[in-house]
Amino acid sequence: MRKEVVVATAVATAATVAVAGVLLVRWRKRDERRWRQTQRILRKFAKDCATPVPKLWHVAFDLVSDMQTSLSDQSQTDFVMHPCYTSSLPHGTEEGLYYGINLREDNFLMLRARLRGKNNQITDLERTEVPIPPEVISGSTKDVFDFIALKLAIFITTNAKENPIAPKGKLGFTVSFPLLEGPASPTKGKVIRWKSFGVNDAAGKELAHEVNEALEKHGIDLQVSALVDATIGDLAGGRYFNKACVAAVTLGLATNAVYVESAHVIPNGREFKLSEMVIDMQWGNFNTPHLPITEFDMALDSESSNPGSRMFEKLIGGMYLGEVVRRVLLKMAKETAIFGETVPPKLKTPYTLRSPDMAAMHQDTTENRDTVQEKLLEVFGITSTTPSVREIVAEICDIVAERGARLAGACIVGIMKKRGRINEKKSVVKVEGGLYEHYRVFRNYLHSSVWEMLGNSLADNVMIEQSHGGSGAGAIFVAAAHSHDNESITPPFSQRNSTVGRDDQMEFRDDHQMDSRVGRTDQNETADDQTDSIFWKDDQNESTAEISDQSGSESSEE
């Protein structure tokens, strides 16, 4: 009897082992199938995002074509550019103490700096960030500007004896969202969309006039001559030090570009007796069939607050890079259980992965990608992953960043091509923004795309440089430019076509900056300025380009 029990036990044990072995083989085969599917999703995504040099040239030439069409007849294109209605850029001879304001969505920067001519660096730079209280934001534009003037008065009185303001001096005022200025004078800046403020009387306000009223009320002997886009301020800073500076680009949460155009190619341009005019491209609106758009980009666009609009921005803007990565990871989690049998709930929530976190994972150089694991836990609550999975996550980040950076580089080349400055003339392009400043791999991909497109013989003709003074400092150079210029001009586009309706769809931009010369090694780069790190702060300007997408998509995806 005992022998029979032993035999039965042995048989049962063997059967259990056999069953366990079969299950183990099945599980192993299942995991292998899932991993192969993960690899297929990754390979297809990489293929769809590819930006070989011929494609980059197609994008560049399409941009040139759209630029030409927009300048000649805006009714023939959805890509509408606007001239800057400020009649001058600085000459590099302006000297003295200048003040500036850089207005963002829910805060502003006050700046004070001394210029000593183009052969000397900007000095005595002081920068103070001031949050705008919710009760002020919920009020009128008059309330906002009164608050700014009050804080500016305090800022000016600091060290006033050592740094007195010039009588009837100019205050540079830059704005980090789109502006359309009025037909009579560059002082009549009109807001297209002041989205973050919820101010019900913003449209059509003559903001510069209100600013000046607030300054006078608080006894500040400064005047605002013009409200300009913050990217134009960076172009002004570049032109102050180098007349070869012909363009400026913002690469932050959102994106924009401005450049200097010959007045003779602009209808009615010669009427203003100017040889050049600054063009605000609003290049986030650029679109072409040659853009490498994937299923994830199309889904992102269709669920956004402006489907079909600002496609270029949705490919290169810092607001969207992390979101594309999240969508790819979500597909893998659902179809291949890359993070386990249950899809992490936080992975279903749109816009939870910010570009700073994406950059941290992408640039993780630890042997086991420890930073990737830390960010997956912090952002999505994913507690455990294998090194192979972390490599997949880093590779997705690389694909998205490389595509965005190379497309930005292609369009910079396109601007230079439009201006005929590639073959014979050296040109300087200012690139600013937290994305460019802090995302080293992104920056390197942008630089390399320019080199690949132009080759060694011509790449040195396009120099990408660091903006002077860091975040918001363009306002200082705008003040310098206006200190000797009292001309006003009529915008040549203000009475042509119905552009305002299209402009109402524009999203404002986050602008936090730094630049680097093309080909410059990381070892020679300037140390990060703490005040230029605003892009990376939690909840700072996080709603700049697509705030309604976040607020409207808080519910988890199904």
Coordinates of C-alpha atoms in Angstrom, one line a residue:
M1 CA 0.0 0.0 0.0
R2 CA 2.8 2.4 0.9
K3 CA 4.5 1.7 -2.4
E4 CA 1.2 2.5 -4.3
V5 CA 1.0 5.8 -2.4
V6 CA 4.6 6.7 -3.3
V7 CA 4.0 5.8 -6.9
A8 CA 0.9 7.8 -7.1
T9 CA 2.6 10.8 -5.5
A10 CA 5.5 10.5 -7.9
V11 CA 3.1 10.3 -10.8
A12 CA 1.2 13.3 -9.6
T13 CA 4.4 15.2 -9.1
A14 CA 5.6 14.3 -12.5
A15 CA 2.3 15.4 -14.0
T16 CA 2.5 18.7 -12.1
V17 CA 6.0 19.3 -13.3
A18 CA 4.9 18.4 -16.9
V19 CA 2.0 20.8 -16.7
A20 CA 4.2 23.5 -15.2
G21 CA 6.7 22.9 -18.0
V22 CA 4.1 23.2 -20.7
L23 CA 2.7 26.4 -19.1
L24 CA 6.2 27.8 -18.8
V25 CA 6.9 27.1 -22.5
R26 CA 3.6 28.8 -23.4
W27 CA 4.3 31.8 -21.2
R28 CA 7.7 32.1 -22.7
K29 CA 6.4 31.8 -26.2
R30 CA 3.7 34.4 -25.4
D31 CA 6.3 36.8 -24.0
E32 CA 8.4 36.3 -27.1
R33 CA 5.4 37.0 -29.3
R34 CA 4.7 40.2 -27.3
W35 CA 8.3 41.3 -27.5
R36 CA 8.4 40.8 -31.3
Q37 CA 5.2 42.8 -31.5
T38 CA 6.8 45.5 -29.4
Q39 CA 9.8 45.6 -31.8
R40 CA 7.4 45.8 -34.8
I41 CA 5.6 48.8 -33.3
L42 CA 9.0 50.4 -32.6
R43 CA 10.3 49.8 -36.1
K44 CA 7.2 51.1 -37.8
F45 CA 7.2 54.2 -35.6
A46 CA 10.9 54.8 -36.4
K47 CA 10.2 54.4 -40.1
D48 CA 7.3 56.7 -40.1
C49 CA 9.3 59.4 -38.2
A50 CA 12.4 59.1 -40.4
T51 CA 13.9 62.4 -41.7
P52 CA 16.5 61.5 -44.3
V53 CA 18.2 64.5 -45.9
P54 CA 16.1 64.4 -49.1
K55 CA 12.9 64.6 -47.0
L56 CA 14.4 67.5 -45.1
W57 CA 15.1 69.4 -48.3
H58 CA 11.5 68.7 -49.5
V59 CA 10.3 70.3 -46.2
A60 CA 12.7 73.3 -46.6
F61 CA 11.6 73.9 -50.2
D62 CA 7.9 73.7 -49.3
L63 CA 8.5 76.2 -46.6
V64 CA 10.2 78.6 -49.0
S65 CA 7.2 78.2 -51.4
D66 CA 4.7 78.9 -48.7
M67 CA 6.7 81.9 -47.5
Q68 CA 6.7 83.4 -51.0
T69 CA 3.0 82.8 -51.4
S70 CA 2.2 84.4 -48.0
L71 CA 4.2 87.5 -48.9
S72 CA 2.6 87.9 -52.3
D73 CA -1.0 86.8 -51.7
Q74 CA -2.2 85.6 -48.3
S75 CA -5.5 84.5 -49.7
Q76 CA -3.8 81.6 -51.5
T77 CA -2.4 79.9 -48.4
D78 CA -3.3 79.0 -44.9
F79 CA 0.3 79.8 -43.9
V80 CA -0.1 83.5 -43.0
M81 CA 3.0 85.5 -42.0
H82 CA 2.9 89.0 -40.5
P83 CA 5.3 91.9 -40.7
C84 CA 6.6 93.3 -37.5
Y85 CA 5.2 96.8 -37.3
T86 CA 8.2 98.2 -35.4
S87 CA 10.2 100.4 -37.8
S88 CA 13.7 99.5 -36.6
L89 CA 16.1 97.1 -35.0
P90 CA 19.0 98.3 -32.8
H91 CA 22.2 99.4 -34.5
G92 CA 24.6 98.3 -31.9
T93 CA 25.5 101.8 -31.0
E94 CA 22.9 102.2 -28.3
E95 CA 24.3 102.6 -24.8
G96 CA 22.9 103.1 -21.3
L97 CA 20.5 101.5 -18.8
Y98 CA 17.4 100.0 -20.2
Y99 CA 14.3 98.3 -18.8
G100 CA 12.1 95.6 -20.2
I101 CA 9.0 93.6 -19.5
N102 CA 8.4 90.1 -20.9
L103 CA 4.7 89.1 -20.4
R104 CA 3.9 85.5 -20.2
E105 CA 0.6 83.6 -19.6
D106 CA 0.4 84.0 -15.8
N107 CA 3.6 85.8 -14.9
F108 CA 6.0 88.4 -16.2
L109 CA 9.7 89.2 -16.1
M110 CA 11.1 92.6 -15.2
L111 CA 14.5 93.2 -16.6
R112 CA 17.2 95.9 -16.2
A113 CA 20.5 95.9 -18.0
R114 CA 23.2 98.1 -19.2
L115 CA 24.3 98.2 -22.9
R116 CA 27.8 99.4 -23.7
G117 CA 27.8 99.0 -27.5
K118 CA 28.1 96.0 -29.8
N119 CA 31.7 95.3 -28.9
N120 CA 30.8 94.7 -25.2
Q121 CA 28.6 92.2 -23.5
I122 CA 25.4 93.2 -21.8
T123 CA 26.1 94.0 -18.1
D124 CA 24.4 94.6 -14.8
L125 CA 21.6 92.4 -15.9
E126 CA 18.9 92.0 -13.3
R127 CA 15.9 89.7 -13.9
T128 CA 12.9 89.3 -11.6
E129 CA 10.0 86.9 -12.2
V130 CA 6.6 88.0 -10.8
P131 CA 3.5 85.8 -10.7
I132 CA 0.3 87.5 -11.5
P133 CA -2.3 86.8 -8.8
P134 CA -5.5 84.9 -9.9
E135 CA -7.7 87.8 -8.9
V136 CA -5.7 90.1 -11.2
I137 CA -5.8 87.6 -14.0
S138 CA -9.6 87.3 -13.7
G139 CA -10.0 91.1 -14.0
S140 CA -9.4 93.4 -17.0
T141 CA -6.3 94.1 -19.0
K142 CA -6.2 97.5 -17.1
D143 CA -5.9 95.5 -13.8
V144 CA -3.1 93.4 -15.2
F145 CA -1.1 96.4 -16.5
D146 CA -1.7 98.3 -13.3
F147 CA -0.2 95.4 -11.4
I148 CA 2.8 95.2 -13.7
A149 CA 3.4 99.0 -13.3
L150 CA 3.1 98.8 -9.5
K151 CA 5.8 96.0 -9.4
L152 CA 7.9 97.8 -12.0
A153 CA 7.9 101.0 -9.9
I154 CA 9.3 99.0 -6.9
F155 CA 11.8 97.3 -9.2
I156 CA 13.0 100.7 -10.5
T157 CA 13.5 102.2 -7.1
T158 CA 15.9 99.4 -6.2
N159 CA 19.4 100.9 -6.6
A160 CA 17.7 104.0 -8.2
K161 CA 20.6 106.3 -7.2
E162 CA 23.2 104.1 -8.8
N163 CA 21.0 103.3 -11.9
P164 CA 18.7 106.3 -12.6
I165 CA 16.4 106.0 -15.5
A166 CA 16.7 108.4 -18.4
P167 CA 14.0 111.0 -18.7
K168 CA 11.3 110.0 -21.2
G169 CA 13.1 106.7 -21.6
K170 CA 11.7 103.7 -23.5
L171 CA 10.4 100.5 -21.9
G172 CA 10.8 97.4 -24.0
F173 CA 7.7 95.2 -23.9
T174 CA 7.7 91.7 -25.3
V175 CA 4.8 89.3 -25.2
S176 CA 5.0 85.5 -25.3
F177 CA 1.9 85.0 -27.4
P178 CA 0.7 86.3 -30.8
L179 CA 0.0 90.0 -31.3
L180 CA -1.6 91.8 -34.2
E181 CA -0.9 95.5 -34.2
G182 CA -3.3 98.2 -35.2
P183 CA -3.2 100.1 -38.5
A184 CA -2.4 103.6 -37.3
S185 CA 0.7 103.1 -35.1
P186 CA 3.0 100.5 -33.8
T187 CA 1.9 101.5 -30.3
K188 CA -1.5 100.0 -30.9
G189 CA -0.9 96.4 -30.2
K190 CA -4.0 94.3 -30.4
V191 CA -4.3 90.8 -28.8
I192 CA -5.3 88.0 -31.1
R193 CA -5.7 85.6 -28.2
W194 CA -4.9 86.2 -24.6
K195 CA -6.0 82.7 -23.7
S196 CA -4.6 82.2 -20.3
F197 CA -6.0 85.4 -18.8
G198 CA -9.7 84.8 -19.5
V199 CA -9.9 88.6 -19.8
N200 CA -13.2 89.4 -21.4
D201 CA -12.2 92.7 -22.9
A202 CA -8.8 91.8 -24.3
A203 CA -9.7 91.7 -27.9
G204 CA -9.2 95.0 -29.6
K205 CA -7.5 96.7 -26.7
E206 CA -4.8 99.1 -27.4
L207 CA -2.4 97.4 -25.0
A208 CA 0.5 99.8 -25.3
H209 CA -1.8 102.7 -24.5
E210 CA -3.0 101.0 -21.4
V211 CA 0.5 100.2 -20.4
N212 CA 1.6 103.8 -20.7
E213 CA -1.4 104.9 -18.7
A214 CA -0.5 102.5 -15.9
L215 CA 3.2 103.7 -16.0
E216 CA 2.1 107.3 -15.7
K217 CA -0.3 106.5 -12.9
H218 CA 2.6 105.0 -10.9
G219 CA 5.0 107.9 -11.7
I220 CA 7.3 105.9 -14.0
D221 CA 9.0 108.1 -16.5
L222 CA 9.1 105.4 -19.2
Q223 CA 7.1 104.9 -22.3
V224 CA 6.2 101.8 -24.3
S225 CA 6.7 102.4 -28.0
A226 CA 5.6 99.0 -29.3
L227 CA 4.4 95.6 -28.1
V228 CA 6.3 92.9 -30.0
D229 CA 6.5 89.2 -30.0
A230 CA 9.2 87.8 -27.7
T231 CA 10.9 86.1 -30.6
I232 CA 11.3 89.5 -32.3
G233 CA 12.9 90.7 -29.1
D234 CA 15.5 88.0 -29.5
L235 CA 16.2 89.0 -33.1
A236 CA 16.7 92.5 -31.8
G237 CA 19.3 91.2 -29.4
G238 CA 21.1 89.4 -32.1
R239 CA 21.1 92.3 -34.4
Y240 CA 22.5 94.6 -31.7
F241 CA 25.7 92.6 -31.6
N242 CA 25.8 91.4 -35.2
K243 CA 24.2 92.8 -38.4
A244 CA 24.5 89.3 -39.9
C245 CA 21.7 88.1 -37.5
V246 CA 18.8 87.7 -39.8
A247 CA 16.5 85.3 -37.9
A248 CA 15.4 84.1 -34.5
V249 CA 13.7 80.9 -33.5
T250 CA 11.8 80.0 -30.3
L251 CA 11.9 76.3 -29.3
G252 CA 10.1 76.0 -26.0
L253 CA 6.8 74.5 -25.2
A254 CA 5.6 76.1 -28.4
T255 CA 7.6 77.5 -31.4
N256 CA 7.9 80.4 -33.7
A257 CA 10.4 82.1 -36.0
V258 CA 11.0 85.6 -37.2
Y259 CA 13.4 86.8 -39.9
V260 CA 14.5 90.0 -41.7
E261 CA 13.0 90.3 -45.2
S262 CA 13.8 92.8 -48.0
A263 CA 11.1 95.4 -48.1
H264 CA 10.9 95.3 -51.9
V265 CA 9.4 91.8 -51.9
I266 CA 6.6 92.8 -49.6
P267 CA 3.5 94.5 -51.2
N268 CA 3.6 98.2 -50.3
G269 CA 6.8 97.6 -48.4
R270 CA 8.6 100.4 -50.1
E271 CA 6.0 102.9 -49.0
F272 CA 7.5 102.9 -45.5
K273 CA 11.0 103.9 -46.8
L274 CA 12.6 100.9 -45.2
S275 CA 15.1 98.6 -46.8
E276 CA 14.1 95.7 -44.5
M277 CA 11.1 94.6 -42.5
V278 CA 10.9 91.9 -39.8
I279 CA 8.5 89.1 -40.6
D280 CA 6.7 87.2 -37.9
M281 CA 6.4 83.7 -39.5
Q282 CA 4.1 82.0 -37.0
W283 CA 5.8 78.9 -38.4
G284 CA 3.9 76.6 -36.1
N285 CA 1.1 76.8 -38.7
F286 CA 3.4 75.5 -41.4
N287 CA 2.2 72.2 -43.0
T288 CA 3.3 70.1 -46.0
P289 CA 2.6 66.5 -47.1
H290 CA 6.3 65.9 -46.6
L291 CA 6.1 66.2 -42.9
P292 CA 6.6 62.7 -41.3
I293 CA 3.2 62.4 -39.5
T294 CA 2.4 59.1 -37.8
E295 CA -0.8 57.5 -36.5
F296 CA 0.1 58.9 -33.1
D297 CA 0.4 62.5 -34.4
M298 CA -2.9 62.2 -36.2
A299 CA -4.6 61.0 -33.0
L300 CA -3.1 63.8 -31.0
D301 CA -4.2 66.3 -33.6
S302 CA -7.7 65.0 -33.8
E303 CA -8.2 65.2 -30.0
S304 CA -6.6 68.7 -29.7
S305 CA -8.5 72.0 -29.4
N306 CA -7.4 73.0 -32.9
P307 CA -7.5 69.9 -35.1
G308 CA -5.8 70.4 -38.5
S309 CA -4.0 73.5 -37.3
R310 CA -0.4 74.1 -36.2
M311 CA 0.8 70.7 -37.4
F312 CA 4.4 71.8 -37.5
E313 CA 4.3 72.9 -33.9
K314 CA 2.7 69.6 -32.9
L315 CA 5.8 67.9 -34.3
I316 CA 8.5 70.0 -32.8
G317 CA 7.0 71.9 -29.8
G318 CA 8.0 70.9 -26.3
M319 CA 4.3 70.7 -25.4
Y320 CA 3.8 67.8 -27.7
L321 CA 7.0 65.7 -27.7
G322 CA 6.3 63.9 -24.4
E323 CA 2.7 63.4 -25.4
V324 CA 3.7 61.5 -28.6
V325 CA 6.0 59.3 -26.5
R326 CA 3.2 58.6 -24.1
R327 CA 0.9 57.5 -26.9
V328 CA 3.4 55.1 -28.3
L329 CA 4.0 53.6 -24.8
L330 CA 0.2 53.3 -24.3
K331 CA -0.2 51.4 -27.6
M332 CA 2.6 49.0 -26.5
A333 CA 1.1 48.6 -23.0
K334 CA -2.3 47.7 -24.5
E335 CA -1.1 45.4 -27.3
T336 CA 2.1 43.9 -25.9
A337 CA 1.8 44.3 -22.1
I338 CA 5.2 45.9 -22.0
F339 CA 4.4 47.2 -18.4
G340 CA 2.5 44.1 -17.2
E341 CA -0.9 42.6 -17.7
T342 CA -2.7 45.7 -16.5
V343 CA -2.2 49.0 -18.3
P344 CA -0.9 51.6 -15.8
P345 CA -3.9 54.1 -15.2
K346 CA -1.7 57.2 -15.3
L347 CA -0.4 56.1 -18.7
K348 CA -3.9 56.7 -20.1
T349 CA -3.9 60.4 -19.0
P350 CA -3.0 62.9 -21.8
Y351 CA -0.1 65.3 -21.4
T352 CA 1.3 63.7 -18.2
L353 CA 4.7 63.2 -19.7
R354 CA 6.4 66.6 -20.0
S355 CA 9.3 67.2 -22.2
P356 CA 11.7 67.7 -19.3
D357 CA 10.9 64.2 -18.1
M358 CA 11.3 62.9 -21.6
A359 CA 14.7 64.6 -21.9
A360 CA 15.8 63.1 -18.6
M361 CA 14.9 59.6 -19.8
H362 CA 16.4 60.1 -23.2
Q363 CA 19.7 61.4 -21.8
D364 CA 20.1 58.8 -19.1
T365 CA 23.6 57.3 -19.5
T366 CA 23.5 54.9 -16.5
E367 CA 24.2 51.3 -17.3
N368 CA 20.7 50.1 -16.4
R369 CA 18.8 53.2 -17.4
D370 CA 18.1 54.0 -13.7
T371 CA 16.7 57.5 -14.5
V372 CA 14.2 55.9 -17.0
Q373 CA 12.9 53.7 -14.2
E374 CA 12.7 56.7 -11.8
K375 CA 10.7 58.8 -14.3
L376 CA 8.4 55.9 -15.2
L377 CA 7.6 55.5 -11.5
E378 CA 7.3 59.3 -10.9
V379 CA 5.2 60.1 -13.9
F380 CA 3.1 56.9 -14.6
G381 CA 3.4 55.0 -11.3
I382 CA 5.1 52.1 -13.1
T383 CA 7.0 50.3 -10.3
S384 CA 9.1 47.8 -12.1
T385 CA 10.6 47.3 -15.6
T386 CA 13.3 45.3 -17.2
P387 CA 16.4 46.9 -18.7
S388 CA 15.2 45.9 -22.1
V389 CA 11.9 47.8 -21.6
R390 CA 13.8 50.8 -20.4
E391 CA 15.9 50.7 -23.6
I392 CA 12.7 50.7 -25.6
V393 CA 11.4 53.8 -23.7
A394 CA 14.7 55.6 -24.3
E395 CA 14.6 54.7 -28.0
I396 CA 11.1 56.1 -28.4
C397 CA 12.3 59.3 -26.9
D398 CA 15.2 59.4 -29.3
I399 CA 13.0 58.9 -32.3
V400 CA 10.6 61.7 -31.3
A401 CA 13.4 64.2 -30.4
E402 CA 15.4 63.5 -33.5
R403 CA 12.4 64.0 -35.8
G404 CA 11.5 67.3 -34.1
A405 CA 15.0 68.7 -34.0
R406 CA 15.8 67.8 -37.6
L407 CA 12.6 69.3 -38.9
A408 CA 13.4 72.5 -37.0
G409 CA 16.9 72.5 -38.6
A410 CA 15.4 72.0 -42.1
C411 CA 13.1 75.0 -41.7
I412 CA 16.0 77.2 -40.5
V413 CA 17.8 76.2 -43.7
G414 CA 14.6 77.0 -45.6
I415 CA 14.6 80.6 -44.2
M416 CA 18.2 81.1 -45.2
K417 CA 17.4 79.7 -48.6
K418 CA 14.5 82.1 -49.0
R419 CA 16.8 85.0 -48.2
G420 CA 19.5 83.7 -50.5
R421 CA 22.1 83.7 -47.8
I422 CA 23.4 80.1 -48.0
N423 CA 26.0 80.1 -50.8
E424 CA 27.8 83.4 -50.3
K425 CA 26.8 85.1 -47.0
K426 CA 27.3 84.1 -43.4
S427 CA 24.1 84.4 -41.4
V428 CA 23.4 84.2 -37.7
V429 CA 20.3 82.6 -36.3
K430 CA 19.2 83.0 -32.7
V431 CA 17.6 79.9 -31.2
E432 CA 16.0 80.2 -27.8
G433 CA 13.7 78.3 -25.6
G434 CA 13.9 75.8 -22.8
L435 CA 13.6 72.8 -25.2
Y436 CA 16.7 74.0 -27.0
E437 CA 18.5 75.1 -23.9
H438 CA 18.1 72.1 -21.7
Y439 CA 17.6 69.2 -24.1
R440 CA 21.2 68.6 -25.2
V441 CA 20.5 65.7 -27.6
F442 CA 17.7 67.7 -29.2
R443 CA 20.1 70.6 -29.7
N444 CA 22.7 68.3 -31.2
Y445 CA 20.3 66.7 -33.6
L446 CA 19.3 70.2 -34.8
H447 CA 22.9 71.2 -35.4
S448 CA 23.7 67.9 -37.2
S449 CA 20.7 68.3 -39.6
V450 CA 22.0 71.7 -40.8
W451 CA 25.4 70.2 -41.4
E452 CA 24.0 67.2 -43.2
M453 CA 21.8 69.4 -45.5
L454 CA 24.5 72.0 -46.3
G455 CA 27.6 69.9 -46.2
N456 CA 31.0 71.0 -44.8
S457 CA 31.5 73.7 -47.4
L458 CA 28.3 75.7 -46.7
A459 CA 27.3 74.7 -43.1
D460 CA 29.6 77.4 -41.7
N461 CA 27.4 80.0 -43.4
V462 CA 24.6 79.3 -41.0
M463 CA 25.6 80.0 -37.5
I464 CA 23.2 79.2 -34.6
E465 CA 24.2 81.2 -31.5
Q466 CA 23.1 81.7 -27.9
S467 CA 20.8 84.6 -27.3
H468 CA 22.2 87.4 -25.3
G469 CA 21.0 87.8 -21.8
G470 CA 18.9 84.7 -21.5
S471 CA 15.2 84.5 -21.0
G472 CA 13.2 87.6 -21.8
A473 CA 16.2 89.8 -22.4
G474 CA 15.0 90.7 -25.9
A475 CA 12.9 93.3 -24.2
I476 CA 16.0 95.2 -23.3
F477 CA 17.1 95.4 -26.9
V478 CA 13.6 96.4 -28.0
A479 CA 13.9 99.3 -25.6
A480 CA 17.3 100.2 -27.0
A481 CA 16.0 100.2 -30.6
H482 CA 13.1 102.5 -29.7
S483 CA 15.2 104.9 -27.7
H484 CA 16.2 106.7 -30.9
D485 CA 13.3 105.8 -33.2
N486 CA 9.9 107.5 -33.1
E487 CA 8.6 106.5 -36.5
S488 CA 5.4 104.7 -36.9
I489 CA 4.3 102.7 -39.9
T490 CA 1.1 101.2 -41.3
P491 CA 1.2 97.4 -41.4
P492 CA 1.0 96.5 -45.1
F493 CA -1.0 93.4 -44.3
S494 CA -3.5 95.0 -41.9
Q495 CA -6.0 95.8 -44.6
R496 CA -5.4 92.9 -46.9
N497 CA -7.5 89.8 -46.6
S498 CA -9.2 88.5 -43.5
T499 CA -6.2 87.3 -41.5
V500 CA -7.5 88.1 -38.1
G501 CA -10.0 85.2 -38.2
R502 CA -7.2 82.8 -38.9
D503 CA -5.0 84.4 -36.3
D504 CA -7.6 83.7 -33.7
Q505 CA -6.7 80.1 -33.9
M506 CA -3.1 80.8 -33.0
E507 CA -1.8 79.6 -29.7
F508 CA 0.5 81.6 -27.6
R509 CA 4.0 80.4 -26.9
D510 CA 6.2 79.7 -24.0
D511 CA 9.6 81.5 -24.4
H512 CA 12.5 80.5 -22.2
Q513 CA 15.8 80.6 -23.9
M514 CA 19.4 79.8 -24.8
D515 CA 21.3 79.2 -28.0
S516 CA 24.5 77.5 -29.2
R517 CA 26.7 77.8 -32.2
V518 CA 26.3 75.0 -34.7
G519 CA 29.0 72.4 -34.2
R520 CA 30.0 73.7 -30.8
T521 CA 30.9 70.9 -28.4
D522 CA 29.1 70.5 -25.2
Q523 CA 32.3 71.0 -23.3
N524 CA 32.5 74.6 -24.5
E525 CA 28.9 75.5 -23.8
T526 CA 28.0 78.1 -21.3
A527 CA 26.8 76.9 -18.0
D528 CA 23.0 77.0 -17.6
D529 CA 21.6 80.2 -16.1
Q530 CA 19.3 79.4 -13.3
T531 CA 16.9 82.1 -14.3
D532 CA 16.6 80.6 -17.8
S533 CA 15.5 77.3 -16.4
I534 CA 11.8 78.3 -16.2
F535 CA 10.9 75.8 -18.8
W536 CA 11.8 73.0 -16.4
K537 CA 9.8 74.2 -13.4
D538 CA 6.7 72.2 -12.5
D539 CA 3.5 74.0 -13.5
Q540 CA 5.4 77.0 -14.9
N541 CA 3.9 78.2 -18.2
E542 CA 2.8 74.6 -18.7
S543 CA -0.3 75.6 -20.6
T544 CA 1.4 77.8 -23.1
A545 CA 0.6 76.3 -26.5
E546 CA -2.2 73.8 -25.8
I547 CA -3.6 74.5 -22.4
S548 CA -7.1 73.6 -23.4
D549 CA -5.9 70.2 -24.5
Q550 CA -4.8 69.5 -21.0
S551 CA -7.7 70.9 -19.1
G552 CA -10.1 69.3 -21.6
S553 CA -8.4 65.9 -21.5
E554 CA -7.9 65.3 -17.8
S555 CA -10.1 62.3 -18.0
S556 CA -8.3 59.1 -18.8
E557 CA -8.2 57.6 -22.3
E558 CA -10.3 54.5 -22.7

